PDB file of C-alpha atoms in Angstrom:
ATOM      1  CA  MET A   1     158.368 148.721  29.099  1.00  0.00           C
ATOM      2  CA  ALA A   2     156.527 152.023  29.423  1.00  0.00           C
ATOM      3  CA  SER A   3     156.815 154.491  26.578  1.00  0.00           C
ATOM      4  CA  THR A   4     158.710 157.591  27.745  1.00  0.00           C
ATOM      5  CA  LYS A   5     160.136 160.891  26.592  1.00  0.00           C
ATOM      6  CA  VAL A   6     163.031 162.819  28.041  1.00  0.00           C
ATOM      7  CA  SER A   7     164.665 166.124  27.217  1.00  0.00           C
ATOM      8  CA  ASN A   8     168.141 165.976  25.716  1.00  0.00           C
ATOM      9  CA  ARG A   9     170.348 168.361  27.652  1.00  0.00           C
ATOM     10  CA  ALA A  10     173.370 167.379  25.592  1.00  0.00           C
ATOM     11  CA  SER A  11     171.707 168.899  22.518  1.00  0.00           C
ATOM     12  CA  GLY A  12     171.255 172.217  24.306  1.00  0.00           C
ATOM     13  CA  GLU A  13     167.639 171.863  25.406  1.00  0.00           C
ATOM     14  CA  THR A  14     166.771 173.341  28.785  1.00  0.00           C
ATOM     15  CA  GLU A  15     165.985 171.228  31.843  1.00  0.00           C
ATOM     16  CA  THR A  16     162.236 171.467  31.568  1.00  0.00           C
ATOM     17  CA  GLY A  17     159.624 168.790  31.339  1.00  0.00           C
ATOM     18  CA  ASP A  18     155.876 168.381  31.422  1.00  0.00           C
ATOM     19  CA  PRO A  19     154.876 165.198  33.313  1.00  0.00           C
ATOM     20  CA  SER A  20     151.344 165.549  31.912  1.00  0.00           C
ATOM     21  CA  LYS A  21     152.831 164.857  28.467  1.00  0.00           C
ATOM     22  CA  GLY A  22     154.976 161.962  29.586  1.00  0.00           C
ATOM     23  CA  MET A  23     158.128 164.051  29.961  1.00  0.00           C
ATOM     24  CA  ILE A  24     160.247 164.223  33.070  1.00  0.00           C
ATOM     25  CA  THR A  25     163.501 166.010  33.804  1.00  0.00           C
ATOM     26  CA  LEU A  26     165.718 166.680  36.766  1.00  0.00           C
ATOM     27  CA  ALA A  27     164.388 170.236  36.923  1.00  0.00           C
ATOM     28  CA  SER A  28     160.724 169.211  36.945  1.00  0.00           C
ATOM     29  CA  VAL A  29     161.376 166.600  39.642  1.00  0.00           C
ATOM     30  CA  ARG A  30     163.333 169.100  41.743  1.00  0.00           C
ATOM     31  CA  ASP A  31     160.519 171.650  41.490  1.00  0.00           C
ATOM     32  CA  ALA A  32     157.981 169.050  42.610  1.00  0.00           C
ATOM     33  CA  LEU A  33     160.086 168.083  45.625  1.00  0.00           C
ATOM     34  CA  ILE A  34     160.509 171.726  46.675  1.00  0.00           C
ATOM     35  CA  ARG A  35     156.752 172.318  46.475  1.00  0.00           C
ATOM     36  CA  GLN A  36     156.156 169.216  48.562  1.00  0.00           C
ATOM     37  CA  GLU A  37     158.419 170.641  51.263  1.00  0.00           C
ATOM     38  CA  ASP A  38     155.906 173.467  51.702  1.00  0.00           C
ATOM     39  CA  THR A  39     153.035 170.995  52.048  1.00  0.00           C
ATOM     40  CA  ILE A  40     154.878 168.942  54.654  1.00  0.00           C
ATOM     41  CA  VAL A  41     155.855 171.966  56.751  1.00  0.00           C
ATOM     42  CA  PHE A  42     152.319 173.397  56.720  1.00  0.00           C
ATOM     43  CA  SER A  43     150.796 170.008  57.601  1.00  0.00           C
ATOM     44  CA  LEU A  44     153.155 169.666  60.567  1.00  0.00           C
ATOM     45  CA  ILE A  45     152.227 173.166  61.727  1.00  0.00           C
ATOM     46  CA  GLU A  46     148.547 172.232  61.552  1.00  0.00           C
ATOM     47  CA  ARG A  47     149.087 169.017  63.530  1.00  0.00           C
ATOM     48  CA  ALA A  48     151.060 170.902  66.189  1.00  0.00           C
ATOM     49  CA  ARG A  49     147.912 172.912  66.983  1.00  0.00           C
ATOM     50  CA  PHE A  50     146.689 169.944  69.008  1.00  0.00           C
ATOM     51  CA  PRO A  51     148.334 168.129  71.908  1.00  0.00           C
ATOM     52  CA  HIS A  52     149.315 164.516  71.482  1.00  0.00           C
ATOM     53  CA  ASN A  53     145.788 163.245  72.235  1.00  0.00           C
ATOM     54  CA  ALA A  54     146.828 159.681  73.047  1.00  0.00           C
ATOM     55  CA  PRO A  55     143.327 158.115  72.701  1.00  0.00           C
ATOM     56  CA  VAL A  56     143.523 158.716  68.930  1.00  0.00           C
ATOM     57  CA  TYR A  57     146.260 156.067  68.747  1.00  0.00           C
ATOM     58  CA  ASP A  58     144.880 153.614  71.309  1.00  0.00           C
ATOM     59  CA  PRO A  59     143.647 150.391  69.604  1.00  0.00           C
ATOM     60  CA  SER A  60     141.160 149.848  72.438  1.00  0.00           C
ATOM     61  CA  PHE A  61     139.574 153.301  72.156  1.00  0.00           C
ATOM     62  CA  LEU A  62     136.928 152.300  69.606  1.00  0.00           C
ATOM     63  CA  GLY A  63     136.459 148.819  71.036  1.00  0.00           C
ATOM     64  CA  SER A  64     137.260 147.267  67.664  1.00  0.00           C
ATOM     65  CA  GLY A  65     140.992 146.685  68.016  1.00  0.00           C
ATOM     66  CA  GLN A  66     141.567 149.498  65.528  1.00  0.00           C
ATOM     67  CA  SER A  67     142.810 152.927  66.539  1.00  0.00           C
ATOM     68  CA  LEU A  68     140.872 156.022  65.571  1.00  0.00           C
ATOM     69  CA  VAL A  69     143.693 157.252  63.336  1.00  0.00           C
ATOM     70  CA  GLU A  70     143.812 153.935  61.479  1.00  0.00           C
ATOM     71  CA  PHE A  71     140.026 153.949  61.089  1.00  0.00           C
ATOM     72  CA  PHE A  72     140.132 157.544  59.836  1.00  0.00           C
ATOM     73  CA  VAL A  73     142.882 156.848  57.301  1.00  0.00           C
ATOM     74  CA  ARG A  74     141.286 153.624  56.056  1.00  0.00           C
ATOM     75  CA  GLU A  75     137.892 155.241  55.561  1.00  0.00           C
ATOM     76  CA  SER A  76     139.439 158.303  53.912  1.00  0.00           C
ATOM     77  CA  GLU A  77     141.460 156.159  51.523  1.00  0.00           C
ATOM     78  CA  SER A  78     138.337 154.227  50.606  1.00  0.00           C
ATOM     79  CA  LEU A  79     136.582 157.470  49.690  1.00  0.00           C
ATOM     80  CA  HIS A  80     139.618 158.767  47.811  1.00  0.00           C
ATOM     81  CA  ALA A  81     139.879 155.503  45.887  1.00  0.00           C
ATOM     82  CA  LYS A  82     136.282 155.877  44.709  1.00  0.00           C
ATOM     83  CA  ALA A  83     137.165 159.376  43.483  1.00  0.00           C
ATOM     84  CA  GLY A  84     140.140 157.971  41.558  1.00  0.00           C
ATOM     85  CA  ARG A  85     142.994 159.332  43.671  1.00  0.00           C
ATOM     86  CA  TYR A  86     145.091 156.192  43.476  1.00  0.00           C
ATOM     87  CA  GLN A  87     145.012 156.064  39.706  1.00  0.00           C
ATOM     88  CA  ASN A  88     147.697 158.732  40.014  1.00  0.00           C
ATOM     89  CA  PRO A  89     151.126 157.038  40.212  1.00  0.00           C
ATOM     90  CA  GLU A  90     152.250 159.769  42.632  1.00  0.00           C
ATOM     91  CA  GLU A  91     149.761 158.555  45.265  1.00  0.00           C
ATOM     92  CA  VAL A  92     150.405 155.452  47.373  1.00  0.00           C
ATOM     93  CA  PRO A  93     147.758 154.323  49.908  1.00  0.00           C
ATOM     94  CA  PHE A  94     148.698 153.135  53.376  1.00  0.00           C
ATOM     95  CA  PHE A  95     146.073 150.382  53.292  1.00  0.00           C
ATOM     96  CA  PRO A  96     145.855 149.193  49.663  1.00  0.00           C
ATOM     97  CA  ASP A  97     144.058 145.919  50.353  1.00  0.00           C
ATOM     98  CA  ASP A  98     140.372 145.844  49.437  1.00  0.00           C
ATOM     99  CA  LEU A  99     140.194 149.445  48.230  1.00  0.00           C
ATOM    100  CA  PRO A 100     137.047 150.030  46.164  1.00  0.00           C
ATOM    101  CA  LEU A 101     137.255 150.603  42.429  1.00  0.00           C
ATOM    102  CA  PRO A 102     137.029 154.194  41.163  1.00  0.00           C
ATOM    103  CA  LEU A 103     133.565 155.501  40.369  1.00  0.00           C
ATOM    104  CA  VAL A 104     134.968 158.088  37.958  1.00  0.00           C
ATOM    105  CA  PRO A 105     136.189 157.383  34.415  1.00  0.00           C
ATOM    106  CA  PRO A 106     139.844 156.319  34.299  1.00  0.00           C
ATOM    107  CA  CYS A 107     142.345 159.128  33.909  1.00  0.00           C
ATOM    108  CA  ASP A 108     144.916 158.701  31.176  1.00  0.00           C
ATOM    109  CA  TYR A 109     148.064 159.401  33.197  1.00  0.00           C
ATOM    110  CA  PRO A 110     151.253 159.436  31.103  1.00  0.00           C
ATOM    111  CA  GLU A 111     153.460 156.369  31.374  1.00  0.00           C
ATOM    112  CA  VAL A 112     156.471 157.972  33.024  1.00  0.00           C
ATOM    113  CA  LEU A 113     157.456 155.176  35.404  1.00  0.00           C
ATOM    114  CA  HIS A 114     158.357 151.580  34.728  1.00  0.00           C
ATOM    115  CA  PRO A 115     155.288 149.330  35.185  1.00  0.00           C
ATOM    116  CA  THR A 116     156.838 147.580  38.206  1.00  0.00           C
ATOM    117  CA  SER A 117     156.781 150.846  40.188  1.00  0.00           C
ATOM    118  CA  ALA A 118     153.405 149.981  41.708  1.00  0.00           C
ATOM    119  CA  SER A 119     155.056 147.257  43.801  1.00  0.00           C
ATOM    120  CA  VAL A 120     157.374 149.739  45.548  1.00  0.00           C
ATOM    121  CA  SER A 121     155.954 150.996  48.843  1.00  0.00           C
ATOM    122  CA  VAL A 122     157.411 151.967  52.218  1.00  0.00           C
ATOM    123  CA  CYS A 123     154.088 153.027  53.739  1.00  0.00           C
ATOM    124  CA  GLU A 124     154.469 150.769  56.761  1.00  0.00           C
ATOM    125  CA  ALA A 125     157.817 152.385  57.614  1.00  0.00           C
ATOM    126  CA  ILE A 126     156.330 155.871  57.146  1.00  0.00           C
ATOM    127  CA  TRP A 127     153.370 154.998  59.367  1.00  0.00           C
ATOM    128  CA  ASN A 128     155.581 153.670  62.178  1.00  0.00           C
ATOM    129  CA  MET A 129     157.998 156.597  61.919  1.00  0.00           C
ATOM    130  CA  TYR A 130     155.206 159.157  62.068  1.00  0.00           C
ATOM    131  CA  LEU A 131     153.396 157.650  65.048  1.00  0.00           C
ATOM    132  CA  ASN A 132     156.375 156.531  67.099  1.00  0.00           C
ATOM    133  CA  ASP A 133     159.142 159.015  66.279  1.00  0.00           C
ATOM    134  CA  LEU A 134     157.779 162.232  64.772  1.00  0.00           C
ATOM    135  CA  LEU A 135     154.572 162.859  66.728  1.00  0.00           C
ATOM    136  CA  PRO A 136     156.326 163.098  70.127  1.00  0.00           C
ATOM    137  CA  LEU A 137     158.651 165.716  68.602  1.00  0.00           C
ATOM    138  CA  ILE A 138     155.954 168.055  67.215  1.00  0.00           C
ATOM    139  CA  THR A 139     153.247 167.758  69.879  1.00  0.00           C
ATOM    140  CA  VAL A 140     153.021 168.516  73.570  1.00  0.00           C
ATOM    141  CA  LYS A 141     151.643 166.045  76.071  1.00  0.00           C
ATOM    142  CA  GLY A 142     147.982 166.485  76.819  1.00  0.00           C
ATOM    143  CA  ASP A 143     144.438 165.749  75.732  1.00  0.00           C
ATOM    144  CA  ASP A 144     142.017 168.416  74.486  1.00  0.00           C
ATOM    145  CA  GLY A 145     139.357 166.026  73.183  1.00  0.00           C
ATOM    146  CA  ASN A 146     139.637 167.159  69.549  1.00  0.00           C
ATOM    147  CA  TYR A 147     140.118 163.621  68.333  1.00  0.00           C
ATOM    148  CA  ALA A 148     138.502 163.885  64.896  1.00  0.00           C
ATOM    149  CA  SER A 149     140.418 167.050  64.048  1.00  0.00           C
ATOM    150  CA  THR A 150     143.602 165.439  65.297  1.00  0.00           C
ATOM    151  CA  ALA A 151     143.083 162.388  63.078  1.00  0.00           C
ATOM    152  CA  ALA A 152     142.345 164.666  60.111  1.00  0.00           C
ATOM    153  CA  ALA A 153     145.616 166.526  60.711  1.00  0.00           C
ATOM    154  CA  ASP A 154     147.432 163.195  60.982  1.00  0.00           C
ATOM    155  CA  LEU A 155     145.974 162.140  57.632  1.00  0.00           C
ATOM    156  CA  ALA A 156     147.270 165.301  55.973  1.00  0.00           C
ATOM    157  CA  CYS A 157     150.755 164.740  57.408  1.00  0.00           C
ATOM    158  CA  LEU A 158     150.849 161.076  56.429  1.00  0.00           C
ATOM    159  CA  GLN A 159     149.691 161.747  52.879  1.00  0.00           C
ATOM    160  CA  ALA A 160     152.195 164.578  52.422  1.00  0.00           C
ATOM    161  CA  LEU A 161     155.057 162.427  53.715  1.00  0.00           C
ATOM    162  CA  SER A 162     154.016 159.449  51.595  1.00  0.00           C
ATOM    163  CA  ARG A 163     153.797 161.525  48.428  1.00  0.00           C
ATOM    164  CA  ARG A 164     157.220 163.086  49.054  1.00  0.00           C
ATOM    165  CA  ILE A 165     158.971 159.841  49.893  1.00  0.00           C
ATOM    166  CA  HIS A 166     157.412 157.795  47.111  1.00  0.00           C
ATOM    167  CA  TYR A 167     158.299 160.546  44.654  1.00  0.00           C
ATOM    168  CA  GLY A 168     161.660 158.836  44.856  1.00  0.00           C
ATOM    169  CA  LYS A 169     160.388 156.659  42.015  1.00  0.00           C
ATOM    170  CA  PHE A 170     160.386 159.710  39.742  1.00  0.00           C
ATOM    171  CA  VAL A 171     163.779 160.790  41.083  1.00  0.00           C
ATOM    172  CA  ALA A 172     165.208 157.364  40.283  1.00  0.00           C
ATOM    173  CA  GLU A 173     163.646 157.322  36.830  1.00  0.00           C
ATOM    174  CA  VAL A 174     165.100 160.659  35.772  1.00  0.00           C
ATOM    175  CA  LYS A 175     168.523 159.774  37.179  1.00  0.00           C
ATOM    176  CA  PHE A 176     168.461 156.457  35.333  1.00  0.00           C
ATOM    177  CA  ARG A 177     167.522 158.131  32.069  1.00  0.00           C
ATOM    178  CA  ASP A 178     170.273 160.734  32.470  1.00  0.00           C
ATOM    179  CA  ALA A 179     172.980 158.085  33.003  1.00  0.00           C
ATOM    180  CA  PRO A 180     171.766 154.514  32.311  1.00  0.00           C
ATOM    181  CA  GLN A 181     175.370 153.376  31.850  1.00  0.00           C
ATOM    182  CA  ASP A 182     176.110 154.228  35.500  1.00  0.00           C
ATOM    183  CA  TYR A 183     173.164 152.352  36.975  1.00  0.00           C
ATOM    184  CA  THR A 184     172.697 149.349  34.696  1.00  0.00           C
ATOM    185  CA  PRO A 185     175.630 147.226  36.001  1.00  0.00           C
ATOM    186  CA  ALA A 186     174.466 147.539  39.625  1.00  0.00           C
ATOM    187  CA  ILE A 187     170.857 146.841  38.619  1.00  0.00           C
ATOM    188  CA  ARG A 188     171.825 143.685  36.734  1.00  0.00           C
ATOM    189  CA  THR A 189     173.837 142.380  39.692  1.00  0.00           C
ATOM    190  CA  LYS A 190     171.119 143.462  42.153  1.00  0.00           C
ATOM    191  CA  ASP A 191     173.694 145.479  44.101  1.00  0.00           C
ATOM    192  CA  GLY A 192     171.573 147.725  46.294  1.00  0.00           C
ATOM    193  CA  ASP A 193     174.577 149.143  48.148  1.00  0.00           C
ATOM    194  CA  ALA A 194     176.197 150.302  44.914  1.00  0.00           C
ATOM    195  CA  LEU A 195     172.939 151.938  43.831  1.00  0.00           C
ATOM    196  CA  MET A 196     172.657 153.700  47.185  1.00  0.00           C
ATOM    197  CA  LYS A 197     176.127 155.180  46.721  1.00  0.00           C
ATOM    198  CA  LEU A 198     175.268 156.362  43.209  1.00  0.00           C
ATOM    199  CA  LEU A 199     172.097 158.034  44.503  1.00  0.00           C
ATOM    200  CA  THR A 200     173.692 159.825  47.461  1.00  0.00           C
ATOM    201  CA  PHE A 201     174.790 163.443  47.040  1.00  0.00           C
ATOM    202  CA  GLU A 202     175.704 164.808  50.462  1.00  0.00           C
ATOM    203  CA  ARG A 203     175.996 168.426  49.299  1.00  0.00           C
ATOM    204  CA  VAL A 204     172.458 168.364  47.928  1.00  0.00           C
ATOM    205  CA  GLU A 205     171.135 166.724  51.092  1.00  0.00           C
ATOM    206  CA  GLN A 206     172.728 169.397  53.264  1.00  0.00           C
ATOM    207  CA  MET A 207     171.103 172.092  51.134  1.00  0.00           C
ATOM    208  CA  VAL A 208     167.685 170.425  51.441  1.00  0.00           C
ATOM    209  CA  LYS A 209     167.976 170.206  55.229  1.00  0.00           C
ATOM    210  CA  LYS A 210     168.896 173.873  55.507  1.00  0.00           C
ATOM    211  CA  ARG A 211     166.023 174.860  53.219  1.00  0.00           C
ATOM    212  CA  VAL A 212     163.315 172.956  55.096  1.00  0.00           C
ATOM    213  CA  GLU A 213     164.631 174.255  58.416  1.00  0.00           C
ATOM    214  CA  LYS A 214     164.408 177.812  57.061  1.00  0.00           C
ATOM    215  CA  LYS A 215     160.897 177.191  55.723  1.00  0.00           C
ATOM    216  CA  ALA A 216     159.745 175.915  59.119  1.00  0.00           C
ATOM    217  CA  MET A 217     161.141 179.064  60.690  1.00  0.00           C
ATOM    218  CA  VAL A 218     159.478 181.395  58.173  1.00  0.00           C
ATOM    219  CA  PHE A 219     156.138 179.615  57.789  1.00  0.00           C
ATOM    220  CA  GLY A 220     155.744 178.916  61.500  1.00  0.00           C
ATOM    221  CA  GLN A 221     156.211 182.427  62.880  1.00  0.00           C
ATOM    222  CA  ASP A 222     153.436 184.377  64.536  1.00  0.00           C
ATOM    223  CA  VAL A 223     153.250 187.626  62.596  1.00  0.00           C
ATOM    224  CA  THR A 224     152.167 190.608  64.698  1.00  0.00           C
ATOM    225  CA  LEU A 225     151.680 194.197  63.581  1.00  0.00           C
ATOM    226  CA  GLN A 226     151.835 197.494  65.415  1.00  0.00           C
ATOM    227  CA  ASP A 227     149.489 200.233  64.232  1.00  0.00           C
ATOM    228  CA  LYS A 228     151.130 203.667  64.240  1.00  0.00           C
ATOM    229  CA  GLY A 229     148.551 205.945  62.729  1.00  0.00           C
ATOM    230  CA  ASN A 230     148.860 205.722  58.959  1.00  0.00           C
ATOM    231  CA  LYS A 231     151.835 203.384  59.217  1.00  0.00           C
ATOM    232  CA  VAL A 232     151.789 199.712  60.141  1.00  0.00           C
ATOM    233  CA  GLU A 233     155.056 198.163  61.291  1.00  0.00           C
ATOM    234  CA  PHE A 234     156.151 194.687  62.236  1.00  0.00           C
ATOM    235  CA  THR A 235     156.804 194.404  65.953  1.00  0.00           C
ATOM    236  CA  ASP A 236     160.193 193.292  67.173  1.00  0.00           C
ATOM    237  CA  GLY A 237     160.530 190.431  69.546  1.00  0.00           C
ATOM    238  CA  GLU A 238     161.709 186.892  70.018  1.00  0.00           C
ATOM    239  CA  ILE A 239     160.855 184.598  67.114  1.00  0.00           C
ATOM    240  CA  LYS A 240     158.622 181.719  68.185  1.00  0.00           C
ATOM    241  CA  CYS A 241     157.813 178.934  65.761  1.00  0.00           C
ATOM    242  CA  LYS A 242     154.783 176.660  65.772  1.00  0.00           C
ATOM    243  CA  VAL A 243     157.034 173.714  64.897  1.00  0.00           C
ATOM    244  CA  ASP A 244     160.666 173.528  65.958  1.00  0.00           C
ATOM    245  CA  PRO A 245     162.684 174.095  62.736  1.00  0.00           C
ATOM    246  CA  SER A 246     165.388 171.716  63.965  1.00  0.00           C
ATOM    247  CA  VAL A 247     162.780 168.941  64.154  1.00  0.00           C
ATOM    248  CA  VAL A 248     161.848 169.491  60.501  1.00  0.00           C
ATOM    249  CA  CYS A 249     165.536 169.354  59.608  1.00  0.00           C
ATOM    250  CA  ARG A 250     165.866 166.123  61.594  1.00  0.00           C
ATOM    251  CA  LEU A 251     162.765 164.701  59.897  1.00  0.00           C
ATOM    252  CA  TYR A 252     164.409 165.085  56.508  1.00  0.00           C
ATOM    253  CA  ASP A 253     167.835 163.986  57.716  1.00  0.00           C
ATOM    254  CA  GLU A 254     166.839 160.822  59.575  1.00  0.00           C
ATOM    255  CA  TRP A 255     163.689 159.717  57.779  1.00  0.00           C
ATOM    256  CA  VAL A 256     162.477 161.510  54.641  1.00  0.00           C
ATOM    257  CA  MET A 257     165.679 161.429  52.616  1.00  0.00           C
ATOM    258  CA  PRO A 258     166.811 157.937  53.709  1.00  0.00           C
ATOM    259  CA  MET A 259     163.360 156.506  52.953  1.00  0.00           C
ATOM    260  CA  THR A 260     163.283 158.311  49.611  1.00  0.00           C
ATOM    261  CA  LYS A 261     166.604 156.758  48.665  1.00  0.00           C
ATOM    262  CA  LEU A 262     165.308 153.364  49.749  1.00  0.00           C
ATOM    263  CA  VAL A 263     162.376 153.863  47.363  1.00  0.00           C
ATOM    264  CA  GLU A 264     164.823 154.868  44.629  1.00  0.00           C
ATOM    265  CA  VAL A 265     166.908 151.738  45.153  1.00  0.00           C
ATOM    266  CA  GLU A 266     163.878 149.433  45.214  1.00  0.00           C
ATOM    267  CA  TYR A 267     162.568 151.067  42.058  1.00  0.00           C
ATOM    268  CA  LEU A 268     165.868 150.776  40.208  1.00  0.00           C
ATOM    269  CA  LEU A 269     166.287 147.129  41.176  1.00  0.00           C
ATOM    270  CA  ARG A 270     163.079 146.494  39.178  1.00  0.00           C
ATOM    271  CA  ARG A 271     163.838 148.996  36.395  1.00  0.00           C
ATOM    272  CA  LEU A 272     165.156 146.446  33.898  1.00  0.00           C
ATOM    273  CA  ASP A 273     162.617 143.697  34.619  1.00  0.00           C
TER     274      ASP A 273
END
């Protein structure tokens, strides 16, 4: 089992932790998830700059049976693997087979997660959700020919979503450490439904949905100024957002949080192996 450290809140220590030193706490995990919300919202805003651009997703477009977006992601992941990106346990590639070995010296990441965590991946579900469900909600129909830029924006969205959802491994780890007596019986009996109930906090989920909806509204506004001599004022007018805030709320409600909990359950089922 991996060597780990955890703060002891019962002894009066604060909820802080430094993952770089092998420590992890509920507060450090929560902070990471909140920062990742920003990344996801900004990546969706960037993707919404372009229309749907259907040829990017057409397997016949390149004549190889592989869509441009798949080609772009595969080639990008190959490059990132050479640079050592996937040595980081927070990063999970969409196409892990046949990735090249890193060209950089190995990074000594702290052993925070259980060694079996590497086998937990929901990348296929994220990929299908993004292409089939989310893209039609954040893009307008049309084709502007900016296929490479579109694929690059897709890559940023996919990586941000994957990192956020697979961070469920860290969520599960800190929850297990805080209350191993609550989770151990269900883990030993392989009761995924019981684990899902233990991991579900509806009040917290409602707060997260409201927060990401508000972020989409704030980050996605067009800010205009009116020059009045020596004074510059914001102009009044109807608020228009680059990405519909309700879609971001729905993204978290229907896909991000359920997939994250699925990752948590799959991780915990292996936690005592």
